Coordinates of C-alpha atoms in Angstrom, one line a residue:
M1 CA 0.1 -0.3 -0.2
G2 CA 3.4 2.4 0.5
N3 CA 3.1 6.0 0.4
T4 CA -0.2 6.8 1.4
A5 CA -1.6 9.2 4.0
V6 CA -4.5 10.3 5.1
V7 CA -4.7 13.9 6.8
V8 CA -7.8 14.6 9.7
G9 CA -8.6 18.4 9.0
G10 CA -9.0 21.1 6.2
G11 CA -7.3 23.9 7.9
I12 CA -4.4 25.4 6.9
G13 CA -2.1 23.1 9.2
G14 CA -3.8 19.7 7.2
L15 CA -3.7 21.6 4.0
A16 CA -0.2 22.5 4.1
A17 CA 0.8 18.7 5.3
A18 CA -1.0 17.2 2.9
I19 CA 0.7 19.7 0.3
G20 CA 4.6 18.6 1.3
L21 CA 3.4 14.9 1.7
H22 CA 2.2 15.0 -2.1
R23 CA 5.8 17.1 -2.9
V24 CA 7.6 14.1 -1.6
G25 CA 5.8 11.3 -3.6
W26 CA 2.6 11.0 -1.3
Q27 CA -0.6 10.3 -2.3
V28 CA -2.8 12.0 0.0
T29 CA -6.7 12.1 0.8
V30 CA -7.6 15.2 3.4
V31 CA -11.2 14.1 5.1
E32 CA -12.9 17.5 6.5
R33 CA -15.6 17.2 8.1
A34 CA -16.7 20.5 6.7
A35 CA -19.6 20.2 3.8
V36 CA -18.8 22.9 2.7
L37 CA -15.7 24.9 2.2
D38 CA -16.8 28.5 2.9
D39 CA -13.2 29.5 4.8
A40 CA -15.2 31.6 7.6
G41 CA -12.3 33.3 9.5
A42 CA -10.7 37.2 9.9
G43 CA -7.3 37.5 9.3
I44 CA -3.9 36.2 9.8
S45 CA -0.6 37.5 9.8
L46 CA 2.6 35.6 8.5
A47 CA 6.1 35.9 9.9
A48 CA 9.4 34.9 8.4
N49 CA 9.3 31.3 9.5
G50 CA 5.9 30.2 8.3
L51 CA 6.8 32.2 5.2
R52 CA 10.1 30.0 4.4
A53 CA 7.6 27.2 5.2
L54 CA 5.3 28.4 2.4
D55 CA 8.2 28.5 0.0
E56 CA 9.4 25.2 0.6
L57 CA 6.2 24.1 -0.4
G58 CA 6.1 26.1 -3.2
V59 CA 3.2 28.2 -2.7
G60 CA 5.0 31.5 -1.3
E61 CA 5.3 33.1 -4.1
A62 CA 1.3 33.2 -4.3
V63 CA 0.6 34.1 -0.7
R64 CA 2.9 37.1 -0.7
A65 CA 1.1 38.4 -3.7
A66 CA -1.9 37.9 -1.8
S67 CA -0.6 39.8 1.1
R68 CA 0.6 43.0 2.6
G69 CA 3.6 44.0 4.3
Q70 CA 3.5 45.3 7.7
Y71 CA 5.9 48.2 7.6
N72 CA 5.2 50.6 10.3
G73 CA 3.1 50.8 13.6
G74 CA 3.6 49.3 17.4
T75 CA 2.2 49.0 20.1
R76 CA 0.3 52.1 22.0
T77 CA -1.8 52.6 25.2
P78 CA -5.3 53.4 24.8
E79 CA -4.4 57.3 25.0
G80 CA -2.9 56.6 21.7
G81 CA 1.2 56.9 23.7
W82 CA 3.8 54.8 21.7
L83 CA 5.5 52.0 23.9
A84 CA 7.2 50.4 21.4
R85 CA 7.3 50.8 17.4
M86 CA 8.2 47.9 15.1
D87 CA 10.1 48.7 12.2
G88 CA 9.5 46.6 9.4
V89 CA 12.3 47.5 7.2
A90 CA 14.5 46.8 10.3
L91 CA 13.3 43.3 10.3
E92 CA 13.0 42.8 6.8
K93 CA 16.5 43.3 6.1
A94 CA 17.4 40.8 9.9
V95 CA 14.8 38.3 8.4
G96 CA 14.5 38.4 5.1
T97 CA 10.7 39.7 5.1
P98 CA 8.4 41.9 6.6
I99 CA 5.2 40.2 8.5
M100 CA 2.7 39.8 6.0
G101 CA -0.9 40.0 6.4
I102 CA -3.6 37.8 4.3
P103 CA -7.2 36.9 4.7
R104 CA -7.8 33.1 6.3
A105 CA -9.9 32.9 3.4
T106 CA -7.7 33.4 1.0
L107 CA -4.8 31.3 2.8
H108 CA -7.1 28.6 2.5
R109 CA -7.9 29.0 -1.3
L110 CA -3.9 29.1 -2.0
L111 CA -3.2 26.1 -0.3
R112 CA -6.1 24.7 -1.8
E113 CA -5.1 25.7 -4.9
S114 CA -1.9 23.8 -5.1
L115 CA -3.8 19.9 -4.3
P116 CA -5.4 17.9 -6.6
A117 CA -8.8 18.8 -6.6
E118 CA -9.3 14.7 -6.0
T119 CA -7.4 15.0 -2.7
M120 CA -10.5 16.4 -0.6
L121 CA -12.6 14.6 0.8
V122 CA -15.4 16.9 2.4
G123 CA -18.4 16.6 4.5
C124 CA -16.7 13.6 6.3
E125 CA -16.3 14.0 10.0
V126 CA -13.9 10.8 11.3
G127 CA -15.4 8.7 13.9
S128 CA -12.7 6.5 14.4
V129 CA -8.9 5.6 13.6
Q130 CA -7.6 2.1 14.1
Q131 CA -4.2 1.0 13.8
I132 CA -5.0 -2.9 12.0
G133 CA -1.4 -3.8 11.4
P134 CA 2.1 -2.9 11.6
G135 CA 1.8 -0.7 8.2
T136 CA -1.7 0.4 7.7
V137 CA -4.4 2.4 10.1
R138 CA -8.0 2.6 9.2
V139 CA -9.9 5.5 9.2
G140 CA -13.9 5.4 9.0
C141 CA -15.7 8.3 8.4
G142 CA -19.9 7.7 8.1
D143 CA -19.8 5.0 5.2
T144 CA -16.4 5.4 4.0
V145 CA -13.4 4.0 4.9
V146 CA -9.8 4.9 4.4
D147 CA -6.7 2.8 4.8
A148 CA -3.4 4.5 4.7
E149 CA 0.3 3.8 5.7
L150 CA 0.0 7.1 7.7
V151 CA -2.8 9.4 9.8
V152 CA -2.1 13.2 10.1
A153 CA -4.2 14.7 12.5
A154 CA -4.5 17.9 12.1
D155 CA -8.4 18.0 13.5
G156 CA -7.4 21.5 15.5
I157 CA -7.7 22.6 19.7
G158 CA -10.4 20.0 19.7
S159 CA -8.8 17.4 18.2
T160 CA -10.7 14.1 18.6
V161 CA -7.7 11.9 17.3
R162 CA -5.5 13.5 20.0
D163 CA -7.8 12.5 22.5
R164 CA -8.0 9.0 21.5
L165 CA -4.5 8.5 21.5
F166 CA -3.8 10.5 25.0
P167 CA -6.9 9.8 27.1
V168 CA -5.4 10.9 30.0
H169 CA -4.7 14.2 28.7
P170 CA -6.3 17.0 30.2
G171 CA -6.5 18.6 26.6
P172 CA -7.1 21.9 26.1
V173 CA -7.7 24.9 29.3
Y174 CA -8.7 28.4 29.0
S175 CA -6.7 30.7 29.0
G176 CA -8.1 33.4 30.2
S177 CA -9.0 35.6 27.7
T178 CA -11.7 35.3 25.1
V179 CA -11.3 37.2 21.8
L180 CA -13.7 38.9 19.1
R181 CA -12.5 39.7 15.4
A182 CA -13.6 40.4 11.9
I183 CA -13.2 42.2 8.5
T184 CA -14.2 45.8 7.6
G185 CA -16.6 45.5 5.3
Q186 CA -14.7 48.3 3.9
A187 CA -11.2 49.8 3.2
V188 CA -9.9 52.3 5.8
E189 CA -8.2 54.9 6.0
L190 CA -5.1 53.7 8.6
C191 CA -2.1 55.6 9.2
T192 CA 0.0 52.3 10.2
D193 CA -0.1 48.6 8.7
F194 CA -0.5 46.9 12.5
E195 CA -1.3 48.3 15.6
L196 CA -1.8 46.5 19.1
T197 CA -2.9 49.0 21.5
W198 CA -2.9 47.2 25.9
G199 CA -5.6 48.4 28.1
H200 CA -6.0 46.7 31.7
G201 CA -7.4 43.8 31.2
A202 CA -8.2 44.2 27.2
E203 CA -6.2 44.5 24.1
F204 CA -7.2 45.8 20.5
G205 CA -5.7 45.4 17.0
H206 CA -5.4 45.5 13.3
I207 CA -3.5 44.6 10.6
A208 CA -3.8 46.0 7.2
L209 CA -4.6 44.2 4.4
Q210 CA -3.7 44.4 0.6
D211 CA -7.4 45.9 -0.9
G212 CA -7.4 48.5 1.5
R213 CA -9.4 46.5 4.5
A214 CA -8.4 45.7 7.8
E215 CA -8.3 42.5 10.0
W216 CA -9.6 43.9 13.6
H217 CA -9.6 41.8 16.8
A218 CA -10.7 42.8 20.6
V219 CA -9.1 40.5 23.4
L220 CA -10.7 40.7 27.0
S221 CA -10.3 38.7 29.8
L222 CA -13.4 37.8 30.9
P223 CA -14.8 34.1 32.9
A224 CA -15.3 31.5 29.9
G225 CA -18.2 30.8 27.6
T226 CA -18.5 34.9 28.0
R227 CA -21.2 35.9 25.3
F228 CA -22.7 39.7 24.4
A229 CA -26.2 40.0 23.3
D230 CA -25.0 42.8 21.0
P231 CA -21.1 42.2 20.4
M232 CA -20.8 45.4 17.8
A233 CA -22.8 47.7 21.0
E234 CA -20.5 45.7 23.2
L235 CA -17.3 46.6 21.7
R236 CA -18.4 50.4 21.0
R237 CA -18.8 50.7 25.3
R238 CA -15.7 49.1 25.9
F239 CA -13.3 50.7 22.9
H240 CA -15.3 54.2 22.4
T241 CA -12.9 56.1 23.9
W242 CA -9.2 54.4 22.6
H243 CA -7.4 56.0 20.2
D244 CA -7.9 56.4 16.6
P245 CA -8.4 54.2 14.7
I246 CA -10.3 51.7 17.1
P247 CA -13.7 53.6 16.3
A248 CA -13.4 54.1 12.8
L249 CA -12.6 50.1 12.6
L250 CA -15.5 49.2 14.7
D251 CA -17.6 52.0 12.4
A252 CA -16.0 50.1 9.1
T253 CA -17.5 46.5 10.3
R254 CA -21.0 44.4 9.5
P255 CA -22.2 43.3 12.7
G256 CA -22.7 39.7 11.7
D257 CA -19.2 39.4 10.1
V258 CA -18.1 39.9 14.1
L259 CA -16.7 36.1 14.9
H260 CA -16.4 35.2 19.0
H261 CA -14.1 32.6 20.4
D262 CA -12.6 31.9 24.1
V263 CA -9.1 31.2 23.4
N264 CA -8.0 28.0 24.7
E265 CA -4.2 26.1 24.4
L266 CA -3.6 23.0 25.5
R267 CA -0.7 24.3 28.7
V268 CA 0.1 20.9 29.4
P269 CA 2.2 20.0 27.1
L270 CA 1.9 16.5 25.1
P271 CA 4.6 13.5 25.7
S272 CA 4.9 12.8 21.7
Y273 CA 3.6 14.1 18.9
T274 CA 3.5 10.6 17.7
V275 CA 1.6 7.6 18.0
G276 CA 2.0 4.4 16.1
R277 CA 1.5 5.4 12.1
T278 CA -0.3 8.5 13.4
A279 CA 1.5 11.8 14.0
L280 CA -0.4 15.1 15.4
L281 CA -0.1 18.3 13.9
G282 CA -0.6 22.2 14.2
D283 CA -3.4 23.0 16.8
A284 CA -3.9 19.5 17.8
A285 CA -0.1 19.2 19.0
H286 CA 0.6 22.6 20.5
A287 CA -2.4 24.8 20.7
M288 CA -0.8 28.4 21.7
T289 CA -2.5 31.5 22.6
P290 CA -2.2 34.0 19.6
N291 CA -0.2 36.7 21.3
L292 CA 3.4 36.2 19.4
G293 CA 1.2 35.3 16.1
Q294 CA 3.0 32.2 15.5
G295 CA 0.4 29.7 15.4
A296 CA -0.3 28.9 12.0
C297 CA 3.7 29.4 11.4
Q298 CA 4.2 26.9 14.1
A299 CA 1.5 25.0 11.8
L300 CA 3.3 25.4 8.6
E301 CA 6.9 24.6 10.3
D302 CA 5.1 21.5 11.3
A303 CA 4.0 20.3 7.9
V304 CA 7.1 20.7 6.2
T305 CA 9.6 19.2 8.6
L306 CA 7.0 16.5 8.4
A307 CA 7.6 16.0 4.9
A308 CA 11.0 16.5 4.4
A309 CA 11.5 13.7 7.0
F310 CA 9.5 11.1 5.0
A311 CA 12.0 12.6 2.3
A312 CA 14.7 12.1 3.8
E313 CA 14.2 8.6 6.5
P314 CA 14.1 4.8 4.6
T315 CA 11.0 3.8 7.3
V316 CA 7.6 5.2 8.3
E317 CA 8.7 5.2 11.8
A318 CA 12.1 6.9 11.2
A319 CA 10.7 9.5 9.7
L320 CA 7.9 9.8 12.7
A321 CA 10.6 9.5 15.4
R322 CA 12.4 12.4 13.7
Y323 CA 9.4 14.6 13.5
D324 CA 8.9 14.6 17.0
A325 CA 12.6 15.2 17.9
E326 CA 12.5 18.0 15.9
R327 CA 9.0 20.0 16.2
R328 CA 8.0 19.1 19.8
P329 CA 11.1 21.2 21.9
R330 CA 10.9 24.0 19.7
S331 CA 6.8 24.7 19.4
Q332 CA 6.6 24.0 23.1
A333 CA 8.8 26.4 24.2
V334 CA 6.6 28.7 21.5
A335 CA 3.7 27.6 23.1
R336 CA 5.6 29.2 26.6
D337 CA 6.9 31.9 25.0
A338 CA 3.1 33.2 24.1
R339 CA 1.9 32.3 27.2
Q340 CA 4.2 34.6 28.8
A341 CA 3.8 37.1 26.5
G342 CA 0.0 37.3 27.2
R343 CA 0.8 37.4 30.7
M344 CA 3.2 40.8 30.3
G345 CA 0.7 42.4 27.8
H346 CA -3.5 42.6 28.1
Q347 CA -3.8 40.1 30.7
L348 CA -1.7 42.7 33.0
S349 CA -4.8 44.9 34.9
H350 CA -2.7 45.8 38.2
P351 CA -2.1 49.8 37.7
L352 CA 1.4 49.5 39.4
A353 CA 1.9 46.1 37.4
V354 CA 1.0 48.2 33.7
A355 CA 3.0 51.1 34.7
L356 CA 6.2 48.9 35.2
R357 CA 5.5 47.1 32.0
N358 CA 4.6 50.1 29.8
T359 CA 7.9 52.1 31.4
A360 CA 10.5 48.9 30.4
M361 CA 8.6 48.5 27.2
R362 CA 9.8 52.3 26.0
L363 CA 13.4 52.1 27.4
T364 CA 14.0 48.8 25.3
P365 CA 16.2 49.8 22.6
S366 CA 14.5 48.5 19.2
R367 CA 17.5 46.2 18.4
A368 CA 16.7 44.2 21.3
A369 CA 13.5 43.7 19.8
V370 CA 14.5 42.5 16.6
R371 CA 16.6 39.9 18.3
M372 CA 13.7 38.6 20.6
I373 CA 11.7 38.7 17.1
L374 CA 14.7 36.6 15.8
R375 CA 14.1 33.9 18.2
H376 CA 10.8 32.8 16.9
H377 CA 10.8 34.1 13.5
G378 CA 14.3 33.0 12.5
W379 CA 14.0 29.1 11.9
V380 CA 15.1 27.6 8.4
P381 CA 13.0 25.0 7.0
P382 CA 14.8 21.9 5.4
R383 CA 14.7 21.1 2.3
L384 CA 11.9 18.9 0.7
N385 CA 13.7 17.7 -3.0

């Protein structure tokens, strides 16, 4: 049966894994439970490490063409004062590219277009993943059964495959933050490409998109499950006194476009990203808070590393061992750093702690900030051929 794989989940990580495996000679089936691929979501920032992974997958040029470089902006207070400036030119000089902003729907579409159409099996929810022999894993979804040599579980933070493989693991937990986000319904006039604003227990940020629209997000420290009868009215109430362009971004958004999700994470690291012939990838393996903008980038790193391991190693077992050894330490370290960034960012609420943080940020030289970014953005992918 050799060189057949099933990828569970058709999100960014799953599609990237399918592309990588396809490029190194595998026959891949992507099983996606959604019946209609409407690509819901807001925007996403891609750092140099994620873009390099996309380059290795052969889709980097198309993604860059649909993205907008984030060259200027930074972190502010609600009154509008600057805590830190972002220098996209310096970042580009250091790592070869600025951060790029792109709608998630566009990224999903470009990834799908890089795969043969027959790769996708949509409207099919996986009900079982079972290793039925030393070299075969059987995936059941409804009346459909697919046998493969490898299964890649890229089914997100609520991964049912992960739960079956690690039944005693506590699974995802609430981070303490909930996020509302959207893309504006029309172009907006912005003076910066990217901003984060930190208040007491709240954050508001935006990234500018290529077509003149902007993606914005509002992060609030609230109990899990908190929802609002009128999300837009609640956002206007909370942020109407914050600096421009925050009120304008809300005014340019259709209320029905606002998405609201609690931010969950895998706080307890998994002991392995592989079990038998199944590999975990992306949020299924290391769901992290979004404070460093690294969630999708780490999934893209996973995808390239997995494909490269199968291109280099003589057996499935050796390739999976290599993947786990290379990806688990780095991705779990990034997850820890993201959690810490949240604690030092919007989650701070005590006035003295906020004042100390703000002073420290204003005194930090820009070159020191670039060095910290390099720790995450400086990853170089293995070659697929």
